[in-house]
């Protein structure tokens, strides 16, 4: 197999004018040493460790000569994230008497009260009710939830069952509570609970049911690091290069989840591209470099950015997100990065045509296109894709996602291969378009 990158690097040594910038493996390694080192404890989403990671990226941007983005005074954009938490055990009363054996699987409103409406099948579920008691024993708990979750129901109580116990165990044996951007509290949703079958069978239609859930709303802050290279033609649009700087952090008593690949590697790519592109002459289009917080808990950093972009989203001609470029998929041609949703737009082919080592996604069934920060902006119409080295790497979300498992040479060459195509994109007037039904619908 042809080792394209190696030959490019050799050429660079022989004729520096042909390749004005060479990504240094020691710079790649240095970013990783800081971001994925023990001191940052895995950059937990919306934690002070994440804020330190954002401060690092921000000061690097500043040092490379990037400017704050339009309308921003600095290089960090913060957003409030709320974590709902059950502060003390929930209680349920039927006709004024406490009921034992409550298992609250999905939390809804803090307090729900109302007369019991009895439903003995999925077809009998009402669209509107405060409290529904579901008496069928043969419907798996999650199927009941699927049928009820979009309805205007305050609380659904079903019979406890193996399927309910399995579901509860799957979500960690704790009530599923909500997390959201502070500025956009979510719409109400039903609470879902189970009681012992004999208790359910003893509830009569119209019996007063009261659920009390003491909910604490824990406030946290997530941080996006943002740098900007202004373009020479304000009408030409802006290119967005992005990654996420958070990872899974360290649970109490658990190992540090270093996330050297996910996604300190993508953050490193954004940093090294920023360094390279800031070092040359100015480009026609502006280039935004963004490393988001809170990707791992639901893409909150990118959603906030999408709602508060420093330039209008309609000015962003393309977004390239870097996710997990720290190791290469043996299925891919040597040196290449895969682009999620490759056929959804003409961006991938254009990068390819200008020297980017970019190929299609061999795992369309995994829906990776929808599983990274690019998707927040794609839903808003921006042609946005993710480049990845090995999306199904064995260290994915494991404590083994450490610097020792990175392929620094591959990272270096993959980043290097994108400098020329990004420069081409930034200097030209090619504007990528969704192809056919490629544009995702919310
Ligand atoms: Zn991840």
GROMACS .gro file of N, CA and C in nm, residues 32-197:
model
  498
   32UNK      N    1  -0.165   1.633   2.385
   32UNK     CA    2  -0.220   1.511   2.445
   32UNK      C    3  -0.171   1.495   2.589
   33UNK      N    4  -0.042   1.523   2.611
   33UNK     CA    5   0.013   1.505   2.745
   33UNK      C    6  -0.062   1.592   2.846
   34UNK      N    7  -0.099   1.712   2.803
   34UNK     CA    8  -0.173   1.797   2.896
   34UNK      C    9  -0.320   1.756   2.906
   35UNK      N   10  -0.387   1.747   2.791
   35UNK     CA   11  -0.532   1.724   2.793
   35UNK      C   12  -0.568   1.587   2.848
   36UNK      N   13  -0.488   1.487   2.813
   36UNK     CA   14  -0.522   1.350   2.854
   36UNK      C   15  -0.434   1.303   2.971
   37UNK      N   16  -0.362   1.397   3.032
   37UNK     CA   17  -0.280   1.362   3.148
   37UNK      C   18  -0.365   1.350   3.275
   38UNK      N   19  -0.305   1.294   3.379
   38UNK     CA   20  -0.379   1.271   3.504
   38UNK      C   21  -0.434   1.400   3.565
   39UNK      N   22  -0.362   1.513   3.546
   39UNK     CA   23  -0.400   1.637   3.616
   39UNK      C   24  -0.540   1.682   3.577
   40UNK      N   25  -0.583   1.654   3.456
   40UNK     CA   26  -0.717   1.699   3.413
   40UNK      C   27  -0.825   1.595   3.442
   41UNK      N   28  -0.786   1.481   3.499
   41UNK     CA   29  -0.883   1.381   3.548
   41UNK      C   30  -0.993   1.348   3.448
   42UNK      N   31  -0.959   1.345   3.322
   42UNK     CA   32  -1.057   1.300   3.223
   42UNK      C   33  -1.154   1.407   3.175
   43UNK      N   34  -1.128   1.536   3.212
   43UNK     CA   35  -1.207   1.647   3.156
   43UNK      C   36  -1.357   1.624   3.162
   44UNK      N   37  -1.406   1.586   3.278
   44UNK     CA   38  -1.549   1.557   3.294
   44UNK      C   39  -1.636   1.671   3.242
   45UNK      N   40  -1.744   1.636   3.173
   45UNK     CA   41  -1.833   1.736   3.113
   45UNK      C   42  -1.885   1.834   3.218
   46UNK      N   43  -1.878   1.962   3.186
   46UNK     CA   44  -1.932   2.067   3.272
   46UNK      C   45  -1.875   2.062   3.414
   47UNK      N   46  -1.744   2.029   3.424
   47UNK     CA   47  -1.674   2.031   3.553
   47UNK      C   48  -1.563   2.136   3.548
   48UNK      N   49  -1.504   2.170   3.664
   48UNK     CA   50  -1.388   2.260   3.662
   48UNK      C   51  -1.272   2.203   3.580
   49UNK      N   52  -1.260   2.070   3.572
   49UNK     CA   53  -1.154   2.011   3.488
   49UNK      C   54  -1.177   2.045   3.341
   50UNK      N   55  -1.302   2.041   3.300
   50UNK     CA   56  -1.335   2.080   3.162
   50UNK      C   57  -1.299   2.227   3.140
   51UNK      N   58  -1.326   2.310   3.241
   51UNK     CA   59  -1.294   2.453   3.228
   51UNK      C   60  -1.144   2.475   3.211
   52UNK      N   61  -1.062   2.393   3.280
   52UNK     CA   62  -0.917   2.405   3.264
   52UNK      C   63  -0.877   2.365   3.122
   53UNK      N   64  -0.937   2.258   3.072
   53UNK     CA   65  -0.908   2.216   2.933
   53UNK      C   66  -0.944   2.329   2.836
   54UNK      N   67  -1.059   2.394   2.860
   54UNK     CA   68  -1.101   2.504   2.771
   54UNK      C   69  -1.005   2.621   2.783
   55UNK      N   70  -0.958   2.648   2.905
   55UNK     CA   71  -0.862   2.759   2.924
   55UNK      C   72  -0.731   2.729   2.850
   56UNK      N   73  -0.690   2.604   2.854
   56UNK     CA   74  -0.568   2.565   2.781
   56UNK      C   75  -0.585   2.590   2.631
   57UNK      N   76  -0.695   2.539   2.576
   57UNK     CA   77  -0.718   2.555   2.432
   57UNK      C   78  -0.726   2.704   2.397
   58UNK      N   79  -0.796   2.779   2.482
   58UNK     CA   80  -0.813   2.922   2.459
   58UNK      C   81  -0.678   2.994   2.456
   59UNK      N   82  -0.591   2.962   2.550
   59UNK     CA   83  -0.462   3.033   2.555
   59UNK      C   84  -0.372   2.990   2.441
   60UNK      N   85  -0.385   2.865   2.397
   60UNK     CA   86  -0.310   2.823   2.278
   60UNK      C   87  -0.357   2.905   2.157
   61UNK      N   88  -0.488   2.915   2.140
   61UNK     CA   89  -0.543   2.995   2.029
   61UNK      C   90  -0.484   3.136   2.033
   62UNK      N   91  -0.485   3.193   2.151
   62UNK     CA   92  -0.435   3.330   2.168
   62UNK      C   93  -0.287   3.337   2.129
   63UNK      N   94  -0.213   3.238   2.173
   63UNK     CA   95  -0.070   3.236   2.143
   63UNK      C   96  -0.040   3.218   1.994
   64UNK      N   97  -0.127   3.149   1.923
   64UNK     CA   98  -0.106   3.132   1.778
   64UNK      C   99  -0.144   3.257   1.701
   65UNK      N  100  -0.202   3.353   1.768
   65UNK     CA  101  -0.240   3.476   1.699
   65UNK      C  102  -0.384   3.481   1.654
   66UNK      N  103  -0.466   3.383   1.698
   66UNK     CA  104  -0.609   3.390   1.664
   66UNK      C  105  -0.672   3.506   1.741
   67UNK      N  106  -0.783   3.556   1.689
   67UNK     CA  107  -0.857   3.663   1.756
   67UNK      C  108  -0.976   3.604   1.830
   68UNK      N  109  -1.030   3.679   1.925
   68UNK     CA  110  -1.161   3.638   1.977
   68UNK      C  111  -1.262   3.645   1.861
   69UNK      N  112  -1.363   3.558   1.867
   69UNK     CA  113  -1.464   3.556   1.761
   69UNK      C  114  -1.547   3.685   1.768
   70UNK      N  115  -1.610   3.723   1.655
   70UNK     CA  116  -1.688   3.847   1.654
   70UNK      C  117  -1.788   3.852   1.770
   71UNK      N  118  -1.789   3.964   1.839
   71UNK     CA  119  -1.883   3.982   1.950
   71UNK      C  120  -1.836   3.924   2.081
   72UNK      N  121  -1.722   3.855   2.080
   72UNK     CA  122  -1.672   3.797   2.205
   72UNK      C  123  -1.554   3.877   2.258
   73UNK      N  124  -1.547   3.888   2.392
   73UNK     CA  125  -1.437   3.964   2.451
   73UNK      C  126  -1.317   3.874   2.474
   74UNK      N  127  -1.339   3.741   2.482
   74UNK     CA  128  -1.229   3.647   2.506
   74UNK      C  129  -1.248   3.523   2.422
   75UNK      N  130  -1.184   3.417   2.466
   75UNK     CA  131  -1.179   3.295   2.385
   75UNK      C  132  -1.264   3.182   2.444
   76UNK      N  133  -1.341   3.210   2.549
   76UNK     CA  134  -1.422   3.105   2.611
   76UNK      C  135  -1.568   3.148   2.617
   77UNK      N  136  -1.655   3.061   2.574
   77UNK     CA  137  -1.800   3.083   2.581
   77UNK      C  138  -1.854   2.983   2.684
   78UNK      N  139  -1.925   3.033   2.784
   78UNK     CA  140  -1.976   2.941   2.886
   78UNK      C  141  -2.128   2.932   2.879
   79UNK      N  142  -2.181   2.820   2.925
   79UNK     CA  143  -2.326   2.799   2.927
   79UNK      C  144  -2.363   2.723   3.054
   80UNK      N  145  -2.477   2.757   3.110
   80UNK     CA  146  -2.527   2.686   3.228
   80UNK      C  147  -2.590   2.553   3.187
   81UNK      N  148  -2.557   2.450   3.263
   81UNK     CA  149  -2.617   2.318   3.242
   81UNK      C  150  -2.680   2.277   3.375
   82UNK      N  151  -2.803   2.230   3.371
   82UNK     CA  152  -2.872   2.191   3.494
   82UNK      C  153  -2.883   2.038   3.499
   83UNK      N  154  -2.843   1.982   3.611
   83UNK     CA  155  -2.859   1.838   3.635
   83UNK      C  156  -2.968   1.821   3.739
   84UNK      N  157  -3.079   1.762   3.701
   84UNK     CA  158  -3.181   1.731   3.802
   84UNK      C  159  -3.138   1.605   3.878
   85UNK      N  160  -3.163   1.608   4.008
   85UNK     CA  161  -3.118   1.497   4.094
   85UNK      C  162  -3.225   1.474   4.199
   86UNK      N  163  -3.247   1.349   4.235
   86UNK     CA  164  -3.342   1.318   4.341
   86UNK      C  165  -3.273   1.340   4.475
   87UNK      N  166  -3.325   1.432   4.553
   87UNK     CA  167  -3.257   1.472   4.675
   87UNK      C  168  -3.285   1.377   4.792
   88UNK      N  169  -3.403   1.318   4.794
   88UNK     CA  170  -3.435   1.218   4.898
   88UNK      C  171  -3.539   1.123   4.840
   89UNK      N  172  -3.560   1.004   4.901
   89UNK     CA  173  -3.642   0.902   4.836
   89UNK      C  174  -3.784   0.952   4.804
   90UNK      N  175  -3.832   0.924   4.683
   90UNK     CA  176  -3.968   0.963   4.646
   90UNK      C  177  -4.071   0.878   4.720
   91UNK      N  178  -4.190   0.935   4.738
   91UNK     CA  179  -4.296   0.860   4.807
   91UNK      C  180  -4.423   0.863   4.723
   92UNK      N  181  -4.504   0.758   4.740
   92UNK     CA  182  -4.630   0.747   4.667
   92UNK      C  183  -4.739   0.711   4.767
   93UNK      N  184  -4.852   0.782   4.758
   93UNK     CA  185  -4.965   0.750   4.845
   93UNK      C  186  -5.088   0.722   4.761
   94UNK      N  187  -5.165   0.620   4.802
   94UNK     CA  188  -5.291   0.587   4.734
   94UNK      C  189  -5.402   0.604   4.837
   95UNK      N  190  -5.495   0.692   4.806
   95UNK     CA  191  -5.605   0.724   4.900
   95UNK      C  192  -5.548   0.759   5.037
   96UNK      N  193  -5.438   0.834   5.038
   96UNK     CA  194  -5.381   0.882   5.163
   96UNK      C  195  -5.290   0.784   5.234
   97UNK      N  196  -5.280   0.659   5.183
   97UNK     CA  197  -5.195   0.560   5.250
   97UNK      C  198  -5.067   0.537   5.171
   98UNK      N  199  -4.949   0.543   5.237
   98UNK     CA  200  -4.823   0.522   5.166
   98UNK      C  201  -4.819   0.382   5.103
   99UNK      N  202  -4.770   0.376   4.978
   99UNK     CA  203  -4.757   0.247   4.910
   99UNK      C  204  -4.612   0.203   4.914
  100UNK      N  205  -4.590   0.077   4.948
  100UNK     CA  206  -4.454   0.023   4.953
  100UNK      C  207  -4.413  -0.031   4.816
  101UNK      N  208  -4.283  -0.043   4.797
  101UNK     CA  209  -4.232  -0.110   4.677
  101UNK      C  210  -4.230  -0.023   4.554
  102UNK      N  211  -4.228   0.111   4.573
  102UNK     CA  212  -4.224   0.202   4.457
  102UNK      C  213  -4.087   0.195   4.390
  103UNK      N  214  -4.090   0.181   4.257
  103UNK     CA  215  -3.966   0.191   4.180
  103UNK      C  216  -3.989   0.300   4.075
  104UNK      N  217  -3.927   0.417   4.099
  104UNK     CA  218  -3.943   0.528   4.004
  104UNK      C  219  -3.832   0.516   3.901
  105UNK      N  220  -3.869   0.481   3.777
  105UNK     CA  221  -3.767   0.457   3.674
  105UNK      C  222  -3.736   0.585   3.599
  106UNK      N  223  -3.840   0.660   3.563
  106UNK     CA  224  -3.821   0.786   3.490
  106UNK      C  225  -3.884   0.897   3.572
  107UNK      N  226  -3.806   0.999   3.602
  107UNK     CA  227  -3.858   1.112   3.677
  107UNK      C  228  -3.927   1.212   3.586
  108UNK      N  229  -4.038   1.268   3.630
  108UNK     CA  230  -4.109   1.370   3.554
  108UNK      C  231  -4.117   1.496   3.639
  109UNK      N  232  -4.237   1.541   3.666
  109UNK     CA  233  -4.255   1.658   3.753
  109UNK      C  234  -4.226   1.618   3.897
  110UNK      N  235  -4.196   1.720   3.980
  110UNK     CA  236  -4.161   1.692   4.119
  110UNK      C  237  -4.279   1.631   4.194
  111UNK      N  238  -4.396   1.683   4.172
  111UNK     CA  239  -4.514   1.631   4.243
  111UNK      C  240  -4.628   1.612   4.145
  112UNK      N  241  -4.691   1.495   4.155
  112UNK     CA  242  -4.806   1.465   4.069
  112UNK      C  243  -4.917   1.414   4.159
  113UNK      N  244  -5.037   1.469   4.140
  113UNK     CA  245  -5.150   1.413   4.213
  113UNK      C  246  -5.271   1.413   4.123
  114UNK      N  247  -5.361   1.313   4.148
  114UNK     CA  248  -5.482   1.307   4.067
  114UNK      C  249  -5.554   1.176   4.090
  115UNK      N  250  -5.676   1.167   4.038
  115UNK     CA  251  -5.752   1.042   4.049
  115UNK      C  252  -5.699   0.938   3.950
  116UNK      N  253  -5.691   0.814   3.993
  116UNK     CA  254  -5.636   0.708   3.907
  116UNK      C  255  -5.727   0.683   3.788
  117UNK      N  256  -5.666   0.682   3.669
  117UNK     CA  257  -5.734   0.639   3.548
  117UNK      C  258  -5.678   0.501   3.516
  118UNK      N  259  -5.764   0.402   3.507
  118UNK     CA  260  -5.716   0.265   3.485
  118UNK      C  261  -5.708   0.237   3.335
  119UNK      N  262  -5.593   0.181   3.291
  119UNK     CA  263  -5.580   0.138   3.151
  119UNK      C  264  -5.532  -0.007   3.152
  120UNK      N  265  -5.603  -0.094   3.078
  120UNK     CA  266  -5.565  -0.236   3.082
  120UNK      C  267  -5.491  -0.282   2.956
  121UNK      N  268  -5.463  -0.186   2.865
  121UNK     CA  269  -5.385  -0.221   2.745
  121UNK      C  270  -5.323  -0.093   2.691
  122UNK      N  271  -5.226  -0.107   2.598
  122UNK     CA  272  -5.165   0.012   2.539
  122UNK      C  273  -5.270   0.094   2.466
  123UNK      N  274  -5.365   0.025   2.401
  123UNK     CA  275  -5.469   0.097   2.325
  123UNK      C  276  -5.559   0.179   2.416
  124UNK      N  277  -5.566   0.140   2.543
  124UNK     CA  278  -5.656   0.210   2.636
  124UNK      C  279  -5.589   0.328   2.704
  125UNK      N  280  -5.460   0.355   2.672
  125UNK     CA  281  -5.391   0.468   2.738
  125UNK      C  282  -5.455   0.600   2.694
  126UNK      N  283  -5.491   0.686   2.789
  126UNK     CA  284  -5.547   0.815   2.752
  126UNK      C  285  -5.437   0.910   2.704
  127UNK      N  286  -5.472   1.014   2.630
  127UNK     CA  287  -5.373   1.113   2.586
  127UNK      C  288  -5.343   1.216   2.694
  128UNK      N  289  -5.442   1.240   2.779
  128UNK     CA  290  -5.430   1.340   2.884
  128UNK      C  291  -5.478   1.281   3.016
  129UNK      N  292  -5.395   1.285   3.118
  129UNK     CA  293  -5.439   1.241   3.251
  129UNK      C  294  -5.329   1.275   3.350
  130UNK      N  295  -5.365   1.301   3.474
  130UNK     CA  296  -5.262   1.322   3.576
  130UNK      C  297  -5.196   1.189   3.611
  131UNK      N  298  -5.280   1.089   3.642
  131UNK     CA  299  -5.227   0.960   3.689
  131UNK      C  300  -5.295   0.846   3.613
  132UNK      N  301  -5.214   0.760   3.553
  132UNK     CA  302  -5.267   0.642   3.485
  132UNK      C  303  -5.210   0.519   3.553
  133UNK      N  304  -5.297   0.423   3.583
  133UNK     CA  305  -5.255   0.296   3.642
  133UNK      C  306  -5.271   0.191   3.533
  134UNK      N  307  -5.159   0.129   3.495
  134UNK     CA  308  -5.158   0.035   3.382
  134UNK      C  309  -5.160  -0.105   3.439
  135UNK      N  310  -5.268  -0.178   3.412
  135UNK     CA  311  -5.289  -0.306   3.483
  135UNK      C  312  -5.244  -0.429   3.405
  136UNK      N  313  -5.213  -0.415   3.275
  136UNK     CA  314  -5.169  -0.533   3.198
  136UNK      C  315  -5.032  -0.579   3.249
  137UNK      N  316  -5.014  -0.711   3.260
  137UNK     CA  317  -4.888  -0.763   3.313
  137UNK      C  318  -4.796  -0.813   3.202
  138UNK      N  319  -4.849  -0.822   3.080
  138UNK     CA  320  -4.772  -0.890   2.975
  138UNK      C  321  -4.705  -0.794   2.876
  139UNK      N  322  -4.705  -0.662   2.905
  139UNK     CA  323  -4.640  -0.568   2.814
  139UNK      C  324  -4.505  -0.527   2.874
  140UNK      N  325  -4.395  -0.547   2.801
  140UNK     CA  326  -4.264  -0.507   2.856
  140UNK      C  327  -4.264  -0.359   2.898
  141UNK      N  328  -4.199  -0.332   3.012
  141UNK     CA  329  -4.204  -0.197   3.070
  141UNK      C  330  -4.161  -0.090   2.971
  142UNK      N  331  -4.057  -0.118   2.894
  142UNK     CA  332  -4.008  -0.014   2.805
  142UNK      C  333  -4.107   0.015   2.692
  143UNK      N  334  -4.183  -0.088   2.652
  143UNK     CA  335  -4.286  -0.066   2.550
  143UNK      C  336  -4.396   0.025   2.604
  144UNK      N  337  -4.428   0.008   2.731
  144UNK     CA  338  -4.529   0.096   2.792
  144UNK      C  339  -4.476   0.240   2.791
  145UNK      N  340  -4.348   0.255   2.828
  145UNK     CA  341  -4.287   0.390   2.830
  145UNK      C  342  -4.288   0.453   2.691
  146UNK      N  343  -4.252   0.371   2.590
  146UNK     CA  344  -4.252   0.423   2.453
  146UNK      C  345  -4.390   0.475   2.414
  147UNK      N  346  -4.493   0.402   2.459
  147UNK     CA  347  -4.630   0.440   2.422
  147UNK      C  348  -4.676   0.564   2.497
  148UNK      N  349  -4.615   0.590   2.612
  148UNK     CA  350  -4.669   0.695   2.700
  148UNK      C  351  -4.585   0.822   2.699
  149UNK      N  352  -4.459   0.813   2.655
  149UNK     CA  353  -4.366   0.923   2.683
  149UNK      C  354  -4.404   1.054   2.614
  150UNK      N  355  -4.476   1.045   2.500
  150UNK     CA  356  -4.512   1.170   2.431
  150UNK      C  357  -4.651   1.219   2.471
  151UNK      N  358  -4.716   1.147   2.560
  151UNK     CA  359  -4.852   1.188   2.598
  151UNK      C  360  -4.849   1.288   2.715
  152UNK      N  361  -4.961   1.357   2.734
  152UNK     CA  362  -4.971   1.453   2.844
  152UNK      C  363  -5.018   1.380   2.969
  153UNK      N  364  -4.928   1.300   3.023
  153UNK     CA  365  -4.962   1.221   3.141
  153UNK      C  366  -4.860   1.258   3.249
  154UNK      N  367  -4.908   1.282   3.371
  154UNK     CA  368  -4.817   1.320   3.478
  154UNK      C  369  -4.739   1.202   3.532
  155UNK      N  370  -4.809   1.090   3.551
  155UNK     CA  371  -4.746   0.972   3.610
  155UNK      C  372  -4.813   0.848   3.556
  156UNK      N  373  -4.733   0.752   3.512
  156UNK     CA  374  -4.787   0.621   3.479
  156UNK      C  375  -4.726   0.520   3.576
  157UNK      N  376  -4.814   0.440   3.639
  157UNK     CA  377  -4.765   0.334   3.728
  157UNK      C  378  -4.803   0.202   3.665
  158UNK      N  379  -4.703   0.114   3.649
  158UNK     CA  380  -4.727  -0.018   3.592
  158UNK      C  381  -4.691  -0.124   3.695
  159UNK      N  382  -4.721  -0.249   3.663
  159UNK     CA  383  -4.686  -0.359   3.753
  159UNK      C  384  -4.537  -0.387   3.745
  160UNK      N  385  -4.474  -0.404   3.859
  160UNK     CA  386  -4.333  -0.437   3.858
  160UNK      C  387  -4.316  -0.573   3.789
  161UNK      N  388  -4.204  -0.587   3.717
  161UNK     CA  389  -4.183  -0.707   3.636
  161UNK      C  390  -4.034  -0.724   3.612
  162UNK      N  391  -3.997  -0.836   3.555
  162UNK     CA  392  -3.857  -0.858   3.522
  162UNK      C  393  -3.811  -0.753   3.420
  163UNK      N  394  -3.900  -0.722   3.324
  163UNK     CA  395  -3.859  -0.625   3.222
  163UNK      C  396  -3.834  -0.488   3.285
  164UNK      N  397  -3.913  -0.452   3.387
  164UNK     CA  398  -3.892  -0.323   3.454
  164UNK      C  399  -3.761  -0.326   3.533
  165UNK      N  400  -3.736  -0.439   3.601
  165UNK     CA  401  -3.613  -0.451   3.681
  165UNK      C  402  -3.491  -0.446   3.589
  166UNK      N  403  -3.500  -0.512   3.473
  166UNK     CA  404  -3.386  -0.512   3.379
  166UNK      C  405  -3.358  -0.372   3.324
  167UNK      N  406  -3.464  -0.302   3.290
  167UNK     CA  407  -3.450  -0.166   3.238
  167UNK      C  408  -3.385  -0.076   3.343
  168UNK      N  409  -3.434  -0.088   3.466
  168UNK     CA  410  -3.382  -0.006   3.575
  168UNK      C  411  -3.233  -0.036   3.598
  169UNK      N  412  -3.198  -0.165   3.592
  169UNK     CA  413  -3.057  -0.203   3.610
  169UNK      C  414  -2.972  -0.144   3.496
  170UNK      N  415  -3.028  -0.148   3.375
  170UNK     CA  416  -2.955  -0.096   3.258
  170UNK      C  417  -2.920   0.052   3.271
  171UNK      N  418  -3.007   0.128   3.337
  171UNK     CA  419  -2.979   0.271   3.349
  171UNK      C  420  -2.907   0.301   3.481
  172UNK      N  421  -2.848   0.197   3.538
  172UNK     CA  422  -2.762   0.218   3.654
  172UNK      C  423  -2.834   0.208   3.788
  173UNK      N  424  -2.958   0.159   3.789
  173UNK     CA  425  -3.029   0.142   3.915
  173UNK      C  426  -3.067   0.273   3.981
  174UNK      N  427  -3.073   0.380   3.902
  174UNK     CA  428  -3.112   0.511   3.953
  174UNK      C  429  -3.219   0.570   3.862
  175UNK      N  430  -3.310   0.645   3.923
  175UNK     CA  431  -3.414   0.711   3.844
  175UNK      C  432  -3.350   0.797   3.735
  176UNK      N  433  -3.401   0.784   3.615
  176UNK     CA  434  -3.351   0.868   3.506
  176UNK      C  435  -3.406   1.009   3.523
  177UNK      N  436  -3.315   1.102   3.548
  177UNK     CA  437  -3.355   1.242   3.566
  177UNK      C  438  -3.298   1.323   3.451
  178UNK      N  439  -3.342   1.446   3.438
  178UNK     CA  440  -3.303   1.520   3.319
  178UNK      C  441  -3.185   1.613   3.339
  179UNK      N  442  -3.121   1.638   3.227
  179UNK     CA  443  -3.011   1.734   3.222
  179UNK      C  444  -3.043   1.823   3.104
  180UNK      N  445  -3.016   1.953   3.115
  180UNK     CA  446  -3.055   2.043   3.006
  180UNK      C  447  -2.976   2.173   3.016
  181UNK      N  448  -2.973   2.246   2.906
  181UNK     CA  449  -2.915   2.380   2.909
  181UNK      C  450  -3.006   2.467   2.995
  182UNK      N  451  -2.946   2.546   3.084
  182UNK     CA  452  -3.025   2.626   3.177
  182UNK      C  453  -3.121   2.718   3.104
  183UNK      N  454  -3.081   2.763   2.984
  183UNK     CA  455  -3.165   2.859   2.913
  183UNK      C  456  -3.283   2.792   2.842
  184UNK      N  457  -3.281   2.659   2.831
  184UNK     CA  458  -3.391   2.590   2.763
  184UNK      C  459  -3.442   2.473   2.845
  185UNK      N  460  -3.517   2.500   2.952
  185UNK     CA  461  -3.574   2.390   3.031
  185UNK      C  462  -3.662   2.303   2.942
  186UNK      N  463  -3.657   2.172   2.962
  186UNK     CA  464  -3.730   2.081   2.873
  186UNK      C  465  -3.880   2.084   2.899
  187UNK      N  466  -3.956   2.040   2.800
  187UNK     CA  467  -4.102   2.029   2.815
  187UNK      C  468  -4.132   1.920   2.919
  188UNK      N  469  -4.248   1.931   2.985
  188UNK     CA  470  -4.283   1.828   3.084
  188UNK      C  471  -4.287   1.690   3.020
  189UNK      N  472  -4.256   1.588   3.098
  189UNK     CA  473  -4.269   1.451   3.047
  189UNK      C  474  -4.331   1.365   3.158
  190UNK      N  475  -4.390   1.251   3.122
  190UNK     CA  476  -4.451   1.166   3.224
  190UNK      C  477  -4.344   1.107   3.317
  191UNK      N  478  -4.380   1.085   3.442
  191UNK     CA  479  -4.299   1.001   3.529
  191UNK      C  480  -4.345   0.857   3.506
  192UNK      N  481  -4.251   0.762   3.520
  192UNK     CA  482  -4.284   0.622   3.499
  192UNK      C  483  -4.238   0.545   3.621
  193UNK      N  484  -4.331   0.476   3.687
  193UNK     CA  485  -4.298   0.403   3.809
  193UNK      C  486  -4.364   0.266   3.807
  194UNK      N  487  -4.314   0.177   3.892
  194UNK     CA  488  -4.380   0.048   3.908
  194UNK      C  489  -4.409   0.024   4.055
  195UNK      N  490  -4.510  -0.060   4.079
  195UNK     CA  491  -4.548  -0.104   4.213
  195UNK      C  492  -4.568  -0.256   4.206
  196UNK      N  493  -4.564  -0.325   4.320
  196UNK     CA  494  -4.591  -0.469   4.317
  196UNK      C  495  -4.728  -0.495   4.253
  197UNK      N  496  -4.740  -0.605   4.175
  197UNK     CA  497  -4.866  -0.632   4.103
  197UNK      C  498  -4.989  -0.632   4.195
   0.00000   0.00000   0.00000
